[in-house]
Every structure is written in C-alpha cells, then in structure tokens.
Coordinates of C-alpha atoms and ligand atoms in Angstrom, one line a residue:
X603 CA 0.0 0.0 0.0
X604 CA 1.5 3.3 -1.3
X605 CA 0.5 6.0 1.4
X606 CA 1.5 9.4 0.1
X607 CA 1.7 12.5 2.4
X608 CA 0.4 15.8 2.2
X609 CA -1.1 15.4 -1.3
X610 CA -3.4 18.5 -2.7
X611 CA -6.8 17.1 -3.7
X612 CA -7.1 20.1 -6.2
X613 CA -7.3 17.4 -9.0
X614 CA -9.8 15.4 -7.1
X615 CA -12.7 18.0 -6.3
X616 CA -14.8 19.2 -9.1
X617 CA -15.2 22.5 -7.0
X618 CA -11.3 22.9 -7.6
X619 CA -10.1 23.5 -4.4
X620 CA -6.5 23.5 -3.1
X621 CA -7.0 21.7 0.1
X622 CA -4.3 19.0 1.3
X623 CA -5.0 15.4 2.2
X624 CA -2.7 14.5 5.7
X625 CA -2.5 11.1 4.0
X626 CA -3.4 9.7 0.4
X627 CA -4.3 6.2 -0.8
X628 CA -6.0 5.1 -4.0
X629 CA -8.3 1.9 -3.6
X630 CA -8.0 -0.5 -6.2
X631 CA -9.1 -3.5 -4.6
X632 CA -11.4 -4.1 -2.0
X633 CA -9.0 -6.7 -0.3
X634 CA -7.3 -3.5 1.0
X635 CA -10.2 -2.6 3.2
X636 CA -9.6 -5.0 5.8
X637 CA -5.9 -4.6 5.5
X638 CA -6.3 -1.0 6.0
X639 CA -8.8 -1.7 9.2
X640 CA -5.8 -3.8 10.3
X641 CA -2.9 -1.6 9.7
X642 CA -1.9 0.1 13.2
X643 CA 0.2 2.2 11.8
X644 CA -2.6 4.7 9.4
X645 CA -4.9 7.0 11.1
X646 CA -8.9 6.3 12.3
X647 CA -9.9 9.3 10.8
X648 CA -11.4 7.9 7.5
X649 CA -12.8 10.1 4.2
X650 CA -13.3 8.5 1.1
X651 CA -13.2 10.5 -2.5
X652 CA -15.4 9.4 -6.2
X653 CA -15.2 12.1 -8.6
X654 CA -15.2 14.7 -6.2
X655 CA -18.4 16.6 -7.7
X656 CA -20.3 16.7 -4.5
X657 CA -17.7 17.6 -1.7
X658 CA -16.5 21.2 -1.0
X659 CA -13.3 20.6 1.0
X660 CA -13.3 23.8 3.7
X661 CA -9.9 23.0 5.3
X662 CA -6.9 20.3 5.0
X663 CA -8.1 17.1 5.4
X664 CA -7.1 15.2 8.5
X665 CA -5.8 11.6 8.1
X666 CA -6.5 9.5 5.6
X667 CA -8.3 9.7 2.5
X668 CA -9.2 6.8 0.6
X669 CA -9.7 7.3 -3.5
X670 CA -11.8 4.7 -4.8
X671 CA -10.8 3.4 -8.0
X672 CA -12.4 -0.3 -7.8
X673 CA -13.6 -1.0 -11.2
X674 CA -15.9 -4.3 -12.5
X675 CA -18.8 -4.7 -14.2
X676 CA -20.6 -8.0 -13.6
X677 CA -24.4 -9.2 -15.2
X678 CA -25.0 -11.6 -12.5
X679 CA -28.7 -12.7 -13.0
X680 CA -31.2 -11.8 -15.6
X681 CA -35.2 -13.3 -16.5
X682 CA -36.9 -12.5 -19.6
X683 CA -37.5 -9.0 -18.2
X684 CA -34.8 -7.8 -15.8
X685 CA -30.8 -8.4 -15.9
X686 CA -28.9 -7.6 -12.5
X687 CA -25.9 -5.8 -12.7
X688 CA -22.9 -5.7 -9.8
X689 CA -20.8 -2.8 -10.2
X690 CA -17.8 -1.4 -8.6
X691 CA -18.2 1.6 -6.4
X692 CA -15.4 3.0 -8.8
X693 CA -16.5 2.7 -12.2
X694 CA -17.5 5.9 -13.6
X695 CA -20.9 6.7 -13.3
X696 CA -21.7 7.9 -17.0
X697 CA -19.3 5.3 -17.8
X698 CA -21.9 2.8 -16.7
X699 CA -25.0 4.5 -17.9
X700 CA -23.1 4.6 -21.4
X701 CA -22.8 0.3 -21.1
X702 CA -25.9 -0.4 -20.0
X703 CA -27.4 1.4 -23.2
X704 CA -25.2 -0.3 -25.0
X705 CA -26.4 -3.7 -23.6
X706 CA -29.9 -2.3 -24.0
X707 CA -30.7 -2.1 -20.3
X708 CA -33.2 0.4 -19.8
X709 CA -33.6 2.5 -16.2
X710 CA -30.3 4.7 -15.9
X711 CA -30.9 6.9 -19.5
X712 CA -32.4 9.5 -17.3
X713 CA -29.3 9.7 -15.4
X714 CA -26.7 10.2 -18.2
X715 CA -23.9 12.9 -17.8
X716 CA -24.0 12.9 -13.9
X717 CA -20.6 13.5 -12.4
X718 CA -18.8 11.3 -9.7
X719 CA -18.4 7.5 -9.4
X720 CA -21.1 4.8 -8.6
X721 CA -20.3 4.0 -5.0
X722 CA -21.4 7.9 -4.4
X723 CA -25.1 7.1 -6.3
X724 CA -26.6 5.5 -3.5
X725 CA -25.2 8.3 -0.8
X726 CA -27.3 10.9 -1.7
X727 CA -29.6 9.1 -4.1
X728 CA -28.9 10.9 -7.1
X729 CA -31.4 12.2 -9.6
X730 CA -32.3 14.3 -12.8
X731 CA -35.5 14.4 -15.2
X732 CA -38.3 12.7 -13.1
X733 CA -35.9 9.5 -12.3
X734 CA -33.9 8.2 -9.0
X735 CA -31.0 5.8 -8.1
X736 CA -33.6 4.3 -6.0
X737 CA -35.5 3.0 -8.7
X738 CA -33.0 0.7 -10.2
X739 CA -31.2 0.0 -7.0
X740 CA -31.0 -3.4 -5.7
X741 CA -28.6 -4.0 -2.9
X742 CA -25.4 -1.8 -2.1
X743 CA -22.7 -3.3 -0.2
X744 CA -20.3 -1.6 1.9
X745 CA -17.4 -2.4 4.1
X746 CA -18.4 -1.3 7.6
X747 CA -15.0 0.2 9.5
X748 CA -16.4 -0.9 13.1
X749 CA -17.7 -4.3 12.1
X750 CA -14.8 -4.9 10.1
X751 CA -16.7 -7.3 7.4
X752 CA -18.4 -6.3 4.3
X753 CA -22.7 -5.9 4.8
X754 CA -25.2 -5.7 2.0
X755 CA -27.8 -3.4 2.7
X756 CA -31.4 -3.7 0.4
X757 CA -32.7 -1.3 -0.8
X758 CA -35.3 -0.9 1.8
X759 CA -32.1 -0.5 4.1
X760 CA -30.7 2.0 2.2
X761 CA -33.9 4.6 3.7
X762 CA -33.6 6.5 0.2
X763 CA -35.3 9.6 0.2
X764 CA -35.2 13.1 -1.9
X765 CA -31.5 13.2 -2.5
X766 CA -30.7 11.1 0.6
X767 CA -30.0 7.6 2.2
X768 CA -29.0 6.0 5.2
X769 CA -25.3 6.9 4.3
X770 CA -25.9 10.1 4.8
X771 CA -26.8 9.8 8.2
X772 CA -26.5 6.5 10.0
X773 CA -23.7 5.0 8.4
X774 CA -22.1 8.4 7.2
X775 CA -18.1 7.8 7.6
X776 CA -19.1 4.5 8.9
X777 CA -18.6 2.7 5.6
X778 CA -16.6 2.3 2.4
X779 CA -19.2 1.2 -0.6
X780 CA -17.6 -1.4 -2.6
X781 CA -20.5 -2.5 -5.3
X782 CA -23.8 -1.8 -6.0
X783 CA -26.1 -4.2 -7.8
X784 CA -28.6 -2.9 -10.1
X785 CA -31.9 -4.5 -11.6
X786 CA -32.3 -3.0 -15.4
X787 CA -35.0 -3.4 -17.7
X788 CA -35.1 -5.0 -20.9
X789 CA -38.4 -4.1 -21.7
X790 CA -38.3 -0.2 -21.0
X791 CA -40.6 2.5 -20.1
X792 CA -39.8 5.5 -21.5
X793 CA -39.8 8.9 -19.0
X794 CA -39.6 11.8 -21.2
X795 CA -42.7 14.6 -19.7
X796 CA -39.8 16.2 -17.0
X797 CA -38.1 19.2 -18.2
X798 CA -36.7 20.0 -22.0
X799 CA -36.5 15.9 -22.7
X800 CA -39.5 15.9 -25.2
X801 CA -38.2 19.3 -26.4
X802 CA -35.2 17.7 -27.6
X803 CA -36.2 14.7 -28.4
X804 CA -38.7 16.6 -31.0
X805 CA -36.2 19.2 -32.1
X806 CA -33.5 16.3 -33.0
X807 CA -36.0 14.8 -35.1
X808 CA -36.5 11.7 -33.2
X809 CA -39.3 9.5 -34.6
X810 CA -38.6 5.8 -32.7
X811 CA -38.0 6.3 -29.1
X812 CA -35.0 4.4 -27.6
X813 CA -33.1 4.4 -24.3
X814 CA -30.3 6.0 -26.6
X815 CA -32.5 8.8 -28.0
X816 CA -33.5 9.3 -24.4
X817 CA -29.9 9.7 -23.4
X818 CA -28.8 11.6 -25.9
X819 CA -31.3 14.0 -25.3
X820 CA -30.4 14.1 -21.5
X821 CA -26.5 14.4 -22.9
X822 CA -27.5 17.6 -25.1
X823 CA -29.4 19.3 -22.6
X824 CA -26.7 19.1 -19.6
X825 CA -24.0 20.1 -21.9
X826 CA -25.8 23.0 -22.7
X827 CA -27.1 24.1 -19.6
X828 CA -25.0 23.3 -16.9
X829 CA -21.8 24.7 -16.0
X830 CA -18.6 22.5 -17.0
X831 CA -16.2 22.0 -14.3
X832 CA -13.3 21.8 -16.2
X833 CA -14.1 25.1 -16.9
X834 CA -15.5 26.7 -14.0
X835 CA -15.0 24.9 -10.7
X836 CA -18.6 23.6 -9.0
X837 CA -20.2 20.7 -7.4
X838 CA -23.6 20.9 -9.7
X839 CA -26.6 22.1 -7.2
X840 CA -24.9 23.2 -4.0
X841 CA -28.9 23.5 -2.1
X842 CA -31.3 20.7 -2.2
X843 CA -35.1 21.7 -3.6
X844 CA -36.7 22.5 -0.3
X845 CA -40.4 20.5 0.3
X846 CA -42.5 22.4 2.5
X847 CA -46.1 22.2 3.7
X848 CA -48.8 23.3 2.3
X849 CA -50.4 25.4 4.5
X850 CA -46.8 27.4 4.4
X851 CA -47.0 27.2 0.3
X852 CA -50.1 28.7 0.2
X853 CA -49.3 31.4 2.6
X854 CA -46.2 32.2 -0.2
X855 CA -48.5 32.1 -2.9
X856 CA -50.3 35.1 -1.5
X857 CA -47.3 37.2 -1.4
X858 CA -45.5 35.3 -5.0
X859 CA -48.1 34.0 -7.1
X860 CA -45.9 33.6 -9.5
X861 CA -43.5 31.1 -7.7
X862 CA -42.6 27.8 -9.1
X863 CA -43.7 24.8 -7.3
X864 CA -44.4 20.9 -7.9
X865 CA -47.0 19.3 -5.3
X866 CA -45.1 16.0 -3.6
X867 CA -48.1 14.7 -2.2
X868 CA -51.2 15.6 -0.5
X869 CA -49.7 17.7 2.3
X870 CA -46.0 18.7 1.0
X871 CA -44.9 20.7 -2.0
X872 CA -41.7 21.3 -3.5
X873 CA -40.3 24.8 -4.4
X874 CA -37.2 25.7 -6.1
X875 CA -34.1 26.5 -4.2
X876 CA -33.2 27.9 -7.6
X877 CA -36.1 30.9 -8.1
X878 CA -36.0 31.9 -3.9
X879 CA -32.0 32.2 -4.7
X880 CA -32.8 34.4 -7.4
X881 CA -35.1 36.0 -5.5
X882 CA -32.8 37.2 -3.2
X883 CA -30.5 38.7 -5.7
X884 CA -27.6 36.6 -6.0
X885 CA -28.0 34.9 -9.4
X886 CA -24.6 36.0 -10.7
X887 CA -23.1 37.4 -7.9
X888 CA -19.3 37.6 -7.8
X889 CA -18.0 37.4 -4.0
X890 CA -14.0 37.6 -4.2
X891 CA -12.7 34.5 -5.8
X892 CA -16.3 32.8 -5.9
X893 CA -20.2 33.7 -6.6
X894 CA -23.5 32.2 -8.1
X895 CA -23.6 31.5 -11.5
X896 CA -25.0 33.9 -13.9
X897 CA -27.0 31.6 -15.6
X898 CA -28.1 28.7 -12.3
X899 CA -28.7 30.6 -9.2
X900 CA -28.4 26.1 -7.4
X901 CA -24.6 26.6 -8.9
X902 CA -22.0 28.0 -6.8
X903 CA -18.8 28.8 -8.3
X904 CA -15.2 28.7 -7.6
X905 CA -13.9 31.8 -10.0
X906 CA -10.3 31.0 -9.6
X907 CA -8.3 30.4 -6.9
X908 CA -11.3 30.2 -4.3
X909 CA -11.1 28.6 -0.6
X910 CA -13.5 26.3 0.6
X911 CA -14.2 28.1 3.2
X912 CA -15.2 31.5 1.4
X913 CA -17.7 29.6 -0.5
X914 CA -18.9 28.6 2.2
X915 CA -19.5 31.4 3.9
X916 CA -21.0 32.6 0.7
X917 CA -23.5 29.6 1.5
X918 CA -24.2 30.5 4.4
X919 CA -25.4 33.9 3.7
X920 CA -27.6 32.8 0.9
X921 CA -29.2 30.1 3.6
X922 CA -29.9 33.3 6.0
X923 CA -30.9 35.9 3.4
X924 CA -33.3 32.9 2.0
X925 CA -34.8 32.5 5.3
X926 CA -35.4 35.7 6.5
X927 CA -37.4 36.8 3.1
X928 CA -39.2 33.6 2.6
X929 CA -38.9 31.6 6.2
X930 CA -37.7 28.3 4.1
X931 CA -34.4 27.2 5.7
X932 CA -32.7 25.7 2.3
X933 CA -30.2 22.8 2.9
X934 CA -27.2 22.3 1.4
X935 CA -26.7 19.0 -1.2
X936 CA -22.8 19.4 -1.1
X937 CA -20.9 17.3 1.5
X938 CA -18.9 19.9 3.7
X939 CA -15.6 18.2 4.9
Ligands
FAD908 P1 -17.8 12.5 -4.1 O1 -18.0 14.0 -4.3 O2 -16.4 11.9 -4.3 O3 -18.3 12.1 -2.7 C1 -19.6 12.6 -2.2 C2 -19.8 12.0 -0.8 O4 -20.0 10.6 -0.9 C3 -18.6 12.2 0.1 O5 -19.1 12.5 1.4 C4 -17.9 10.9 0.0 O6 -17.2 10.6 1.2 C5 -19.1 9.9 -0.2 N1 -18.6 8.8 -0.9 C6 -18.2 8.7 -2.2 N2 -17.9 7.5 -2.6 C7 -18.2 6.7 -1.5 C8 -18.1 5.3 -1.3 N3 -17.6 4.4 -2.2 N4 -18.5 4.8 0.0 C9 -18.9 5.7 0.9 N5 -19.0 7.0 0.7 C10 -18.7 7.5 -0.4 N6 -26.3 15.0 -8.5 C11 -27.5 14.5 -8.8 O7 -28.1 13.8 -7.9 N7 -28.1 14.8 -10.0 C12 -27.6 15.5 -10.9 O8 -28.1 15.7 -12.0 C13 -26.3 16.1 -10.7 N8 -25.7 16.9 -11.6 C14 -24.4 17.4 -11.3 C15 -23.8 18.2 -12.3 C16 -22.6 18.8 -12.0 C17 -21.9 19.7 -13.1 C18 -21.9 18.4 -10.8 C19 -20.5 19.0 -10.6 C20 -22.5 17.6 -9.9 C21 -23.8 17.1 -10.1 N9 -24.4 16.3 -9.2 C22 -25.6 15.7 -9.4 C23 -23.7 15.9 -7.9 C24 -22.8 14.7 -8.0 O9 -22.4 14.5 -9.3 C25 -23.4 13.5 -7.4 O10 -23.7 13.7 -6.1 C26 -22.4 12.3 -7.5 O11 -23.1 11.1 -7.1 C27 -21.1 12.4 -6.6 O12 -20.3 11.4 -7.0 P2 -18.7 11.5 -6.6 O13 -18.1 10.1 -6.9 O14 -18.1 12.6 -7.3 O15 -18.8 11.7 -5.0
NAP909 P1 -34.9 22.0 -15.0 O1 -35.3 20.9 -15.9 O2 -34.7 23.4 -15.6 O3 -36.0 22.1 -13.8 C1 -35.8 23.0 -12.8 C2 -36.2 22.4 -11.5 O4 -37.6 22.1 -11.6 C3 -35.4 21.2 -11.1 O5 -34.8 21.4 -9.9 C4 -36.5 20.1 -11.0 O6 -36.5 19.5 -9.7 C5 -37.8 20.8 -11.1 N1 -38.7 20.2 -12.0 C6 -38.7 20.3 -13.4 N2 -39.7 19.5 -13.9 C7 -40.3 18.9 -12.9 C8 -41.4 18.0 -12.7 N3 -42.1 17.6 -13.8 N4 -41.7 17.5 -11.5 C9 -41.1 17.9 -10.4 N5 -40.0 18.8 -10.5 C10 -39.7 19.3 -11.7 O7 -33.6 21.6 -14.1 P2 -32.1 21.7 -14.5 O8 -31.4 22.6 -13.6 O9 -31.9 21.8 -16.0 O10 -31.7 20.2 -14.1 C11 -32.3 19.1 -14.7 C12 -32.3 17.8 -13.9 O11 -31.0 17.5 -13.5 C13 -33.1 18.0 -12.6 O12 -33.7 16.9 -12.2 C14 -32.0 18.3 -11.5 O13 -32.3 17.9 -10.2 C15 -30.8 17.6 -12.1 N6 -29.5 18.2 -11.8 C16 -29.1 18.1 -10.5 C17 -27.9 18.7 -10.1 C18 -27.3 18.4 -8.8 O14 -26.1 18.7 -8.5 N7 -28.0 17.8 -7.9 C19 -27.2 19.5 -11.0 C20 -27.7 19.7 -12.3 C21 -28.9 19.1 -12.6 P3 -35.5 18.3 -9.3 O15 -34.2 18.9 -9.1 O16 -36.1 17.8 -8.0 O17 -35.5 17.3 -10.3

C-alpha cells in the first residue's frame, strides 16, 4: 500500500479546491479494506473521494483519505425481463450508464452525464429528469469500518429519500461502498414529460424512441445548460429543492403567485431552491474569488483560486438571506468536509 503524504486534492474536487490530504491512498481493490482496518500504523480518521463533484473541501483534510478506484462490471442474474448488474463503487458513473445502453438495459438513461463515481449514487440518491437511483437500486454493499466485514444493505435498508439515504446519516463515515447491484430493464418504459426531454427529443428529429434517444437527449441538454467544471470549478446544485407544507406554500402564494412549485403529495410541496435564490438577488453574484452562477442561481462557483471556506460562507449567507425573506431554511446537497 502506497501511502502518500500531504497530497493536494485540487485534482480530485470538481469545486477545484486547493486543500491538502494528511494522508493519500487510491483503492483498487477491496481486499485492501480490511488490510487497512488492520494496519496500526494509518490513522482512524477515514474520508473516502469518487469524482469529487459533491464535496467542498473547507480546510486540509485530516488523516486519511481513501480514492476509490475499484472498477468491475458483472451481469449476474437476468429473466426474460430484468438483468442484474454488480458494479464497482469505482467505475464511472456515466461510464456505466453509457454500457448499460449499450447492452440495451433500460432505467439509468435519465441519469446520463451525472458527475462522480457509482459508490457515491446510492449516498445521496442521485437524480435528474423525473428518475432516482432508487429506482433501479437493488442491494449496495459496503465495508463497515467498526464491524470490520463487508454488509449488503437492500434497498429498503438503504432509507432512500429526496437526495438522501441512510449513508448520509446512520452510516455516514461509517462505511466504504464497494459494489452496487442494479436491476435494469429490458423491456423499457420511456420517462420523457420532465423538463426539456421531449423538447429535444422533437427538435433532434426523433421519430422511434429508444433508451439512446433518451440519453442523448439528456446528454445535449446538460451540456448546454450546466456549467462544466473543467471550466469553471462547482459541485452541480450546492442547495437541495426545499419541500414544504402546504399550509406554508399557500401562505407564499399570496405574497408570489408567481413562484414555481411541484406538489409532492397531499400535504408537502416542492419549491425551487433555484427561483428563492434568485429572488434574493444573488443569481450572478461575484464574492471575491467565488459567486453564483450567472446563468443557475443552485450553482456556486469557484472563479479562480477560491477557498472552501469562502464559499462557504458565501452559502451561508444565501441560507440566512433565503430565510429571512421567505422563512424556508434551504439545505445544502454538497458534502462539507
Ligand atoms: P464524491 O464527491 O467523491 O463524494 C460525495 C460524498 O459521498 C462524500 O461524502 C464521500 O465521502 C461519499 N462517498 C463517495 N464514494 C463513496 C463510497 N464508495 N463509499 C462511501 N461513501 C462514499 N447529482 C444529482 O443527484 N443529480 C444531478 O443531476 C447532478 N448533476 C451534477 C452536475 C454537475 C456539473 C456536478 C458537478 C455535480 C452534479 N451532481 C448531481 C452531484 C454529484 O455528481 C453526485 O452527487 C455524485 O453522485 C457524486 O459522486 P462522486 O463520486 O463525485 O462523489
Ligand atoms: P430543470 O429541468 O430546468 O428544472 C428546474 C427544477 O424544476 C429542477 O430542480 C427540478 O426538480 C424541477 N422540475 C422540473 N420539472 C419537474 C417536474 N415535472 N416535476 C417535479 N419537479 C420538476 O432543471 P435543471 O437545472 O436543468 O436540471 C435538470 C435535472 O438535472 C433536474 O432533475 C436536476 O435535479 C438535475 N440536476 C441536478 C444537479 C445536482 O447537482 N443535484 C445538478 C444539475 C442538474 P428536481 O431537481 O427535483 O428534479
């Protein structure tokens, strides 16, 4: 095991921050889990990296941080409807989205072009266009660092909810995610009513829907709209879409009648985080080294050379000014190490 000291994770965080990792170890194996559980000599203090495009890193990172690179792809079961898939927390996730079109595995199209690795899907349940990990999630099994074995958790376990899980709570920094198992279709059922997907599906010409049309649909639109990180350091939506009740909602409509809003069931409604940001004025806003994009007021921004810890004090304003004019206490998707 090659331990490296006082490594700068600026190539490992989307946001592009300069922090420094105490200790440094890439996973390439999950044989190394126990034998790092085991190993007296490397710290407790445990952080694992993906792709970096969810974490804003606020200060040096204190003792060691695991990045996963466990790779595998494995079709273990299938009937005339569904296959099962096992994948390695490391694999890419658009990697994987890309094979299972190419197998013609239906269920992941609506997730094409997310940043970040599998292993990090479950975690906050990631979604885009009307679809969710959870969906397509089967099992996701983890090594636990206490219980020093390996657990698969069901899906029921996993206590997915509107980007969130069990990992995010419970088990947060409790475990390493080593595989995930997915159940695919290969009969599909096409999801294209959320957003710009029909949009582009009509203005591309599309006359036989297909998983791939689907994707590539999902492809064009993110590539248009959202702000690149190789170009300008972010971690996608830094505030989660707040759900509120409804007797609050319809106090706001009163005062905004014009404010966006999806109902979640009978009692709870979803606004966006988006519109009360801009709202408040800070669609575009340049702070010092970092600022809301001009064109997604979810997107913060690193402008060059930004700390973690000036974004997120630039966060935290937003969650105060955001409360104060509208009594919604937004919540933040990013991790904050
Ligand atoms: P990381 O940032 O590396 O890690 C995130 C958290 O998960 C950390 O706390 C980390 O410790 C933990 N973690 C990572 N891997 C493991 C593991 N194997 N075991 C245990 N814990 C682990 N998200 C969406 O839901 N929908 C979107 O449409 C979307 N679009 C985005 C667009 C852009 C441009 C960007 C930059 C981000 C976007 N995101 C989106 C957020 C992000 O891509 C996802 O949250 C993604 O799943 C993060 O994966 P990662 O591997 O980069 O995780
Ligand atoms: P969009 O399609 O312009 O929609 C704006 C917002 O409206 C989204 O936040 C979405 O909520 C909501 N919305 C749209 N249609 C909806 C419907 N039919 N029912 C319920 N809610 C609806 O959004 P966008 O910014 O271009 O993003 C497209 C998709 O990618 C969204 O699903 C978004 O969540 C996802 N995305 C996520 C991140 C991230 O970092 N988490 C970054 C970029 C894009 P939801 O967000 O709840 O879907």
């Amino acid at each position: 095991m090659q331990v490296q000291q006082n490594i700068s994770l600026l190539p490992y965080n989307t946001f592009g921050i300069d922090a420094k990792a105490e200790q440094l170890l890439v996973v390439t194996d999950k044989a190394q889990l126990a034998a790092i559980a085991n190993n007296s000599t490397l710290p407790k203090e445990k952080h694992i990296i993906g792709g970096g495009s969810n974490i804003l890193l606020t200060h040096d990172v204190p003792g060691l941080t695991l990045l996963n690179q466990l790779k595998g792809i494995e079709l273990i079961k299938e009937d005339d409807a569904h296959v099962w898939v096992q994948v390695a927390s490391g694999e890419v996730w658009h990697e994987f989205v890309l094979y299972a079109i190419d197998h013609d595995w239906g269920g992941v199209e609506n997730l094409s072009l997310i940043p970040g690795t599998v292993g990090a899907a479950p975690m906050q349940n990631i979604g885009a266009y009307g679809v969710e990990a959870k969906e397509v999630i089967e099992t996701v099994t983890a090594w636990h660092w206490e219980e020093q074995k390996f657990l698969t958790y069901t899906n029921e376990e996993c206590h997915f909810g509107y980007r969130d899980s069990i990992f995010k709570h419970e088990l947060k920094e409790k475990v390493f995610i080593t595989d995930v198992v997915f159940k695919l279709d290969k009969e599909h059922s096409f999801n294209t009513n959320y957003g710009a997907i029909q949009q582009e599906l009509d203005s591309a010409g599309v006359k036989e829907l297909s998983i791939k049309a689907i994707s590539n649909a999902v492809i064009a639109i993110r590539s248009s709209k959202l702000p690149n990180p190789k170009e300008i350091g972010n971690a996608g939506s830094f505030f989660k879409n707040p759900v509120i009740a409804k007797e609050h909602f319809e106090q706001l409509l009163q005062e905004h009648p014009e404010i966006p809003h999806y109902p979640v069931d009978d009692t709870n409604v979803k606004v966006l985080a988006g519109w009360l940001i801009e709202q408040c004025q800070f669609k575009g806003i340049k702070r010092g080294h970092t600022g809301v994009h001009e064109k997604q007021a979810l997107v913060l921004v690193n402008r060059g050379g930004a700390n973690g810890q000036e974004v997120w004090e630039l966060s935290e304003e937003i969650l105060q000014t955001v409360h104060s004019k509208f009594g919604i206490m937004l919540e933040r998707e990013v991790q904050i190490w």
